Amino acid sequence: AAMAAVREVEIDPEGTFKYILVRLQRPGGEEQRDIVRGTKAAEFHNHIFEKVNPEMEKLGYECKCLGGGKIDHNSKDKKIRVFGLSTGYGKADHSVTVEILKKVYTDYEITWSDDKK
């Protein structure tokens, strides 16, 4: 499976929830890609990783969590705010997350901050 076939962003359509930034890589390969995953269903950031990792391993990728935070997704106003951090994984580089989100949510206003709330 081509790495490009993996969706860059899978987040809930509405609400505030935890997210992680994950780097995919082929074992021993140079090619890598960062993806964003977030959901209200996850009580902790590692719950998201525990779901993503086996899915990606099946496709032949190694996953590394680059950190996490929270996403506030307001689909009505077309706004996404990225903030906070993961206790277990540390803070993701929110500026990287925003660039990835912008590729998918092209008509949204997307911002980030180091605020905890």
CSV table of N, CA and C in Angstrom, one decimal:
chain,number,residue,atom,x,y,z
A,1,ALA,N,0.9,-1.2,0.0
A,1,ALA,CA,0.0,0.0,0.0
A,1,ALA,C,0.9,1.2,0.0
A,2,ALA,N,0.5,2.2,-0.8
A,2,ALA,CA,1.3,3.4,-0.9
A,2,ALA,C,1.0,4.3,0.4
A,3,MET,N,2.0,4.9,0.9
A,3,MET,CA,1.9,5.8,2.0
A,3,MET,C,0.9,6.9,1.8
A,4,ALA,N,0.8,7.3,0.5
A,4,ALA,CA,-0.2,8.4,0.2
A,4,ALA,C,-1.6,7.9,0.4
A,5,ALA,N,-1.8,6.6,0.4
A,5,ALA,CA,-3.2,6.1,0.6
A,5,ALA,C,-3.7,6.2,2.0
A,6,VAL,N,-2.8,6.5,3.0
A,6,VAL,CA,-3.2,6.6,4.4
A,6,VAL,C,-3.7,8.0,4.5
A,7,ARG,N,-4.9,8.1,5.1
A,7,ARG,CA,-5.5,9.5,5.3
A,7,ARG,C,-4.7,10.3,6.3
A,8,GLU,N,-4.4,11.5,5.9
A,8,GLU,CA,-3.5,12.3,6.8
A,8,GLU,C,-4.3,12.7,8.1
A,9,VAL,N,-5.6,12.9,8.0
A,9,VAL,CA,-6.3,13.4,9.1
A,9,VAL,C,-7.5,12.5,9.4
A,10,GLU,N,-7.7,12.0,10.6
A,10,GLU,CA,-8.9,11.4,11.0
A,10,GLU,C,-9.3,12.0,12.4
A,11,ILE,N,-10.2,12.9,12.4
A,11,ILE,CA,-10.6,13.5,13.7
A,11,ILE,C,-12.1,13.6,13.7
A,12,ASP,N,-12.6,13.7,15.0
A,12,ASP,CA,-14.1,13.8,15.1
A,12,ASP,C,-14.6,15.1,14.4
A,13,PRO,N,-15.8,15.0,13.9
A,13,PRO,CA,-16.4,16.2,13.2
A,13,PRO,C,-16.8,17.4,14.1
A,14,GLU,N,-16.8,17.2,15.4
A,14,GLU,CA,-17.3,18.2,16.3
A,14,GLU,C,-16.8,18.0,17.7
A,15,GLY,N,-16.5,19.1,18.4
A,15,GLY,CA,-16.2,19.0,19.8
A,15,GLY,C,-14.7,19.2,20.2
A,16,THR,N,-14.4,19.0,21.4
A,16,THR,CA,-13.1,19.1,21.9
A,16,THR,C,-12.6,17.7,22.3
A,17,PHE,N,-11.4,17.3,21.9
A,17,PHE,CA,-11.0,16.0,22.1
A,17,PHE,C,-9.5,15.9,22.0
A,18,LYS,N,-8.9,14.8,22.5
A,18,LYS,CA,-7.5,14.6,22.5
A,18,LYS,C,-7.0,14.2,21.0
A,19,TYR,N,-5.8,14.5,20.7
A,19,TYR,CA,-5.3,14.1,19.4
A,19,TYR,C,-3.8,13.8,19.6
A,20,ILE,N,-3.3,13.0,18.6
A,20,ILE,CA,-1.8,12.7,18.6
A,20,ILE,C,-1.3,12.9,17.2
A,21,LEU,N,-0.1,13.3,17.1
A,21,LEU,CA,0.7,13.4,15.8
A,21,LEU,C,1.5,12.2,15.7
A,22,VAL,N,1.3,11.4,14.6
A,22,VAL,CA,2.0,10.1,14.5
A,22,VAL,C,2.9,10.2,13.2
A,23,ARG,N,4.1,9.7,13.3
A,23,ARG,CA,5.0,9.6,12.2
A,23,ARG,C,5.0,8.1,11.7
A,24,LEU,N,4.7,8.0,10.4
A,24,LEU,CA,4.7,6.6,9.8
A,24,LEU,C,6.0,6.5,9.0
A,25,GLN,N,6.6,5.3,9.0
A,25,GLN,CA,7.8,5.0,8.3
A,25,GLN,C,7.8,3.6,7.9
A,26,ARG,N,8.3,3.3,6.7
A,26,ARG,CA,8.6,1.9,6.3
A,26,ARG,C,9.8,1.5,7.1
A,27,PRO,N,9.8,0.2,7.6
A,27,PRO,CA,11.0,-0.3,8.3
A,27,PRO,C,12.2,-0.2,7.4
A,28,GLY,N,13.2,0.5,7.8
A,28,GLY,CA,14.4,0.6,7.0
A,28,GLY,C,14.3,1.5,5.8
A,29,GLY,N,13.1,2.2,5.6
A,29,GLY,CA,12.9,3.1,4.5
A,29,GLY,C,13.1,4.5,4.9
A,30,GLU,N,13.3,5.3,3.9
A,30,GLU,CA,13.5,6.8,4.1
A,30,GLU,C,12.1,7.5,4.1
A,31,GLU,N,11.2,7.0,3.4
A,31,GLU,CA,9.9,7.6,3.2
A,31,GLU,C,9.2,7.7,4.6
A,32,GLN,N,8.7,8.9,4.9
A,32,GLN,CA,7.9,9.0,6.1
A,32,GLN,C,6.8,10.0,5.9
A,33,ARG,N,5.8,9.9,6.8
A,33,ARG,CA,4.7,10.8,6.7
A,33,ARG,C,4.1,11.0,8.1
A,34,ASP,N,3.7,12.3,8.4
A,34,ASP,CA,3.0,12.5,9.6
A,34,ASP,C,1.5,12.6,9.5
A,35,ILE,N,0.8,12.0,10.4
A,35,ILE,CA,-0.6,12.0,10.3
A,35,ILE,C,-1.2,12.4,11.7
A,36,VAL,N,-2.4,12.9,11.6
A,36,VAL,CA,-3.1,13.4,12.8
A,36,VAL,C,-4.3,12.5,13.1
A,37,ARG,N,-4.5,12.1,14.3
A,37,ARG,CA,-5.6,11.3,14.7
A,37,ARG,C,-6.2,11.8,16.0
A,38,GLY,N,-7.5,12.0,16.1
A,38,GLY,CA,-8.1,12.5,17.3
A,38,GLY,C,-9.5,12.1,17.4
A,39,THR,N,-10.0,11.8,18.7
A,39,THR,CA,-11.3,11.4,18.9
A,39,THR,C,-11.8,11.6,20.4
A,40,LYS,N,-13.0,11.9,20.5
A,40,LYS,CA,-13.6,12.0,21.9
A,40,LYS,C,-13.6,10.6,22.6
A,41,ALA,N,-13.6,9.5,21.8
A,41,ALA,CA,-13.7,8.2,22.3
A,41,ALA,C,-12.5,7.8,23.2
A,42,ALA,N,-11.4,8.6,23.0
A,42,ALA,CA,-10.2,8.2,23.7
A,42,ALA,C,-10.1,9.0,25.0
A,43,GLU,N,-10.1,8.3,26.1
A,43,GLU,CA,-9.9,8.9,27.4
A,43,GLU,C,-8.5,9.4,27.6
A,44,PHE,N,-7.6,8.7,27.1
A,44,PHE,CA,-6.2,9.0,27.2
A,44,PHE,C,-5.5,9.0,25.8
A,45,HIS,N,-4.4,9.8,25.6
A,45,HIS,CA,-3.8,9.8,24.3
A,45,HIS,C,-3.3,8.5,23.8
A,46,ASN,N,-2.9,7.6,24.7
A,46,ASN,CA,-2.4,6.3,24.3
A,46,ASN,C,-3.5,5.4,23.7
A,47,HIS,N,-4.7,5.7,24.1
A,47,HIS,CA,-5.8,4.9,23.5
A,47,HIS,C,-5.9,5.1,22.0
A,48,ILE,N,-5.6,6.4,21.6
A,48,ILE,CA,-5.6,6.7,20.1
A,48,ILE,C,-4.5,5.9,19.4
A,49,PHE,N,-3.3,6.0,20.1
A,49,PHE,CA,-2.1,5.3,19.5
A,49,PHE,C,-2.3,3.8,19.4
A,50,GLU,N,-3.0,3.2,20.5
A,50,GLU,CA,-3.2,1.8,20.5
A,50,GLU,C,-4.2,1.3,19.4
A,51,LYS,N,-4.9,2.2,18.9
A,51,LYS,CA,-5.8,1.9,17.8
A,51,LYS,C,-5.1,2.1,16.4
A,52,VAL,N,-4.4,3.2,16.3
A,52,VAL,CA,-3.7,3.5,15.0
A,52,VAL,C,-2.5,2.5,14.7
A,53,ASN,N,-1.8,2.2,15.8
A,53,ASN,CA,-0.5,1.4,15.6
A,53,ASN,C,-0.8,0.1,14.9
A,54,PRO,N,-1.7,-0.8,15.4
A,54,PRO,CA,-1.9,-2.1,14.7
A,54,PRO,C,-2.5,-1.9,13.3
A,55,GLU,N,-3.3,-0.9,13.1
A,55,GLU,CA,-3.8,-0.6,11.7
A,55,GLU,C,-2.7,-0.3,10.7
A,56,MET,N,-1.7,0.5,11.2
A,56,MET,CA,-0.6,0.9,10.3
A,56,MET,C,0.4,-0.3,10.2
A,57,GLU,N,0.6,-1.1,11.2
A,57,GLU,CA,1.5,-2.2,11.2
A,57,GLU,C,1.0,-3.2,10.1
A,58,LYS,N,-0.3,-3.4,10.0
A,58,LYS,CA,-0.9,-4.3,9.0
A,58,LYS,C,-0.6,-3.8,7.6
A,59,LEU,N,-0.4,-2.5,7.4
A,59,LEU,CA,0.0,-1.9,6.1
A,59,LEU,C,1.5,-1.9,5.9
A,60,GLY,N,2.2,-2.3,6.9
A,60,GLY,CA,3.7,-2.4,6.8
A,60,GLY,C,4.4,-1.2,7.2
A,61,TYR,N,3.8,-0.4,8.1
A,61,TYR,CA,4.5,0.8,8.6
A,61,TYR,C,4.8,0.7,10.1
A,62,GLU,N,5.9,1.4,10.4
A,62,GLU,CA,6.2,1.6,11.9
A,62,GLU,C,5.6,2.9,12.3
A,63,CYS,N,5.1,3.0,13.5
A,63,CYS,CA,4.5,4.2,14.0
A,63,CYS,C,5.3,4.8,15.1
A,64,LYS,N,5.4,6.1,15.2
A,64,LYS,CA,6.0,6.7,16.3
A,64,LYS,C,5.2,7.9,16.7
A,65,CYS,N,4.8,8.0,18.0
A,65,CYS,CA,4.0,9.1,18.4
A,65,CYS,C,4.9,10.3,18.7
A,66,LEU,N,4.6,11.4,18.0
A,66,LEU,CA,5.5,12.6,18.1
A,66,LEU,C,5.0,13.5,19.2
A,67,GLY,N,3.9,13.1,19.9
A,67,GLY,CA,3.3,14.0,20.9
A,67,GLY,C,1.8,14.1,20.7
A,68,GLY,N,1.2,14.9,21.6
A,68,GLY,CA,-0.3,15.0,21.5
A,68,GLY,C,-0.7,16.4,22.0
A,69,GLY,N,-2.0,16.5,22.1
A,69,GLY,CA,-2.6,17.7,22.6
A,69,GLY,C,-4.1,17.6,22.5
A,70,LYS,N,-4.8,18.7,22.3
A,70,LYS,CA,-6.2,18.7,22.1
A,70,LYS,C,-6.6,19.5,20.9
A,71,ILE,N,-7.7,19.1,20.3
A,71,ILE,CA,-8.3,19.8,19.2
A,71,ILE,C,-9.7,20.2,19.6
A,72,ASP,N,-10.0,21.5,19.3
A,72,ASP,CA,-11.4,22.0,19.5
A,72,ASP,C,-11.9,22.2,18.1
A,73,HIS,N,-12.8,21.4,17.6
A,73,HIS,CA,-13.4,21.4,16.3
A,73,HIS,C,-14.8,22.0,16.3
A,74,ASN,N,-14.9,23.1,15.7
A,74,ASN,CA,-16.2,23.8,15.5
A,74,ASN,C,-16.6,23.8,14.1
A,75,SER,N,-17.4,22.8,13.6
A,75,SER,CA,-17.7,22.7,12.2
A,75,SER,C,-18.7,23.7,11.7
A,76,LYS,N,-19.5,24.2,12.6
A,76,LYS,CA,-20.5,25.2,12.3
A,76,LYS,C,-19.8,26.5,11.8
A,77,ASP,N,-18.8,27.0,12.7
A,77,ASP,CA,-18.0,28.2,12.4
A,77,ASP,C,-16.8,27.9,11.5
A,78,LYS,N,-16.6,26.7,11.2
A,78,LYS,CA,-15.4,26.3,10.4
A,78,LYS,C,-14.1,26.8,11.1
A,79,LYS,N,-14.0,26.4,12.3
A,79,LYS,CA,-12.8,26.8,13.1
A,79,LYS,C,-12.2,25.5,13.8
A,80,ILE,N,-10.9,25.4,13.8
A,80,ILE,CA,-10.2,24.4,14.6
A,80,ILE,C,-9.1,25.1,15.4
A,81,ARG,N,-9.1,24.7,16.7
A,81,ARG,CA,-8.1,25.2,17.6
A,81,ARG,C,-7.3,24.0,18.1
A,82,VAL,N,-6.0,24.1,18.0
A,82,VAL,CA,-5.1,23.0,18.5
A,82,VAL,C,-4.3,23.6,19.7
A,83,PHE,N,-4.3,22.8,20.8
A,83,PHE,CA,-3.7,23.3,22.0
A,83,PHE,C,-3.4,22.2,23.0
A,84,GLY,N,-2.8,22.5,24.1
A,84,GLY,CA,-2.6,21.5,25.2
A,84,GLY,C,-1.4,20.6,24.9
A,85,LEU,N,-1.4,19.5,25.7
A,85,LEU,CA,-0.3,18.5,25.5
A,85,LEU,C,-0.8,17.2,26.0
A,86,SER,N,0.0,16.2,25.8
A,86,SER,CA,-0.2,14.8,26.3
A,86,SER,C,0.7,14.6,27.4
A,87,THR,N,0.2,14.1,28.5
A,87,THR,CA,1.0,13.8,29.7
A,87,THR,C,2.0,12.6,29.3
A,88,GLY,N,1.5,11.6,28.6
A,88,GLY,CA,2.3,10.5,28.3
A,88,GLY,C,3.3,10.7,27.2
A,89,TYR,N,2.9,11.4,26.1
A,89,TYR,CA,3.8,11.6,24.9
A,89,TYR,C,4.4,13.0,24.8
A,90,GLY,N,4.0,13.9,25.7
A,90,GLY,CA,4.5,15.2,25.6
A,90,GLY,C,3.7,16.0,24.5
A,91,LYS,N,4.1,17.3,24.3
A,91,LYS,CA,3.4,18.2,23.4
A,91,LYS,C,3.8,17.9,22.0
A,92,ALA,N,2.8,17.7,21.1
A,92,ALA,CA,3.1,17.6,19.7
A,92,ALA,C,3.5,19.0,19.2
A,93,ASP,N,4.2,19.1,18.1
A,93,ASP,CA,4.5,20.4,17.4
A,93,ASP,C,3.2,20.8,16.8
A,94,HIS,N,2.4,21.7,17.5
A,94,HIS,CA,1.1,22.1,17.0
A,94,HIS,C,1.2,22.8,15.6
A,95,SER,N,2.3,23.4,15.3
A,95,SER,CA,2.4,24.1,14.0
A,95,SER,C,2.4,23.1,12.9
A,96,VAL,N,3.0,21.9,13.1
A,96,VAL,CA,3.0,20.8,12.1
A,96,VAL,C,1.6,20.3,12.0
A,97,THR,N,1.0,20.1,13.1
A,97,THR,CA,-0.4,19.6,13.1
A,97,THR,C,-1.3,20.5,12.3
A,98,VAL,N,-1.2,21.8,12.5
A,98,VAL,CA,-2.0,22.8,11.8
A,98,VAL,C,-1.8,22.8,10.3
A,99,GLU,N,-0.5,22.6,9.9
A,99,GLU,CA,-0.2,22.5,8.5
A,99,GLU,C,-0.9,21.3,7.8
A,100,ILE,N,-0.9,20.2,8.6
A,100,ILE,CA,-1.6,19.0,8.1
A,100,ILE,C,-3.1,19.2,8.0
A,101,LEU,N,-3.6,19.8,9.1
A,101,LEU,CA,-5.1,20.0,9.1
A,101,LEU,C,-5.5,20.9,7.9
A,102,LYS,N,-4.7,21.9,7.6
A,102,LYS,CA,-5.0,22.9,6.6
A,102,LYS,C,-5.1,22.2,5.2
A,103,LYS,N,-4.4,21.1,5.0
A,103,LYS,CA,-4.5,20.4,3.7
A,103,LYS,C,-5.9,19.8,3.5
A,104,VAL,N,-6.5,19.4,4.6
A,104,VAL,CA,-7.8,18.7,4.6
A,104,VAL,C,-9.0,19.7,4.8
A,105,TYR,N,-8.8,20.6,5.8
A,105,TYR,CA,-9.9,21.6,6.1
A,105,TYR,C,-9.5,22.9,5.4
A,106,THR,N,-9.5,23.0,4.1
A,106,THR,CA,-9.0,24.1,3.4
A,106,THR,C,-9.7,25.4,3.6
A,107,ASP,N,-11.0,25.3,3.9
A,107,ASP,CA,-11.8,26.5,4.1
A,107,ASP,C,-12.0,26.9,5.6
A,108,TYR,N,-11.2,26.3,6.5
A,108,TYR,CA,-11.3,26.6,7.9
A,108,TYR,C,-10.3,27.6,8.4
A,109,GLU,N,-10.6,28.2,9.5
A,109,GLU,CA,-9.7,29.0,10.2
A,109,GLU,C,-9.0,28.1,11.2
A,110,ILE,N,-7.7,27.9,11.1
A,110,ILE,CA,-7.1,26.9,12.0
A,110,ILE,C,-6.0,27.6,12.8
A,111,THR,N,-6.0,27.5,14.1
A,111,THR,CA,-5.1,28.2,15.0
A,111,THR,C,-4.5,27.2,16.0
A,112,TRP,N,-3.4,27.6,16.6
A,112,TRP,CA,-2.8,26.8,17.7
A,112,TRP,C,-2.2,27.7,18.7
A,113,SER,N,-2.1,27.1,19.9
A,113,SER,CA,-1.4,27.9,21.0
A,113,SER,C,-0.9,26.8,22.0
A,114,ASP,N,-0.1,27.3,22.9
A,114,ASP,CA,0.5,26.4,24.0
A,114,ASP,C,-0.4,26.5,25.2
A,115,ASP,N,-1.6,27.1,25.1
A,115,ASP,CA,-2.5,27.1,26.2
A,115,ASP,C,-2.9,25.7,26.6
A,116,LYS,N,-3.1,25.5,27.9
A,116,LYS,CA,-3.5,24.2,28.4
A,116,LYS,C,-5.0,24.0,28.2
A,117,LYS,N,-5.8,25.1,28.2
A,117,LYS,CA,-7.3,25.0,28.0
A,117,LYS,C,-7.8,25.7,26.8
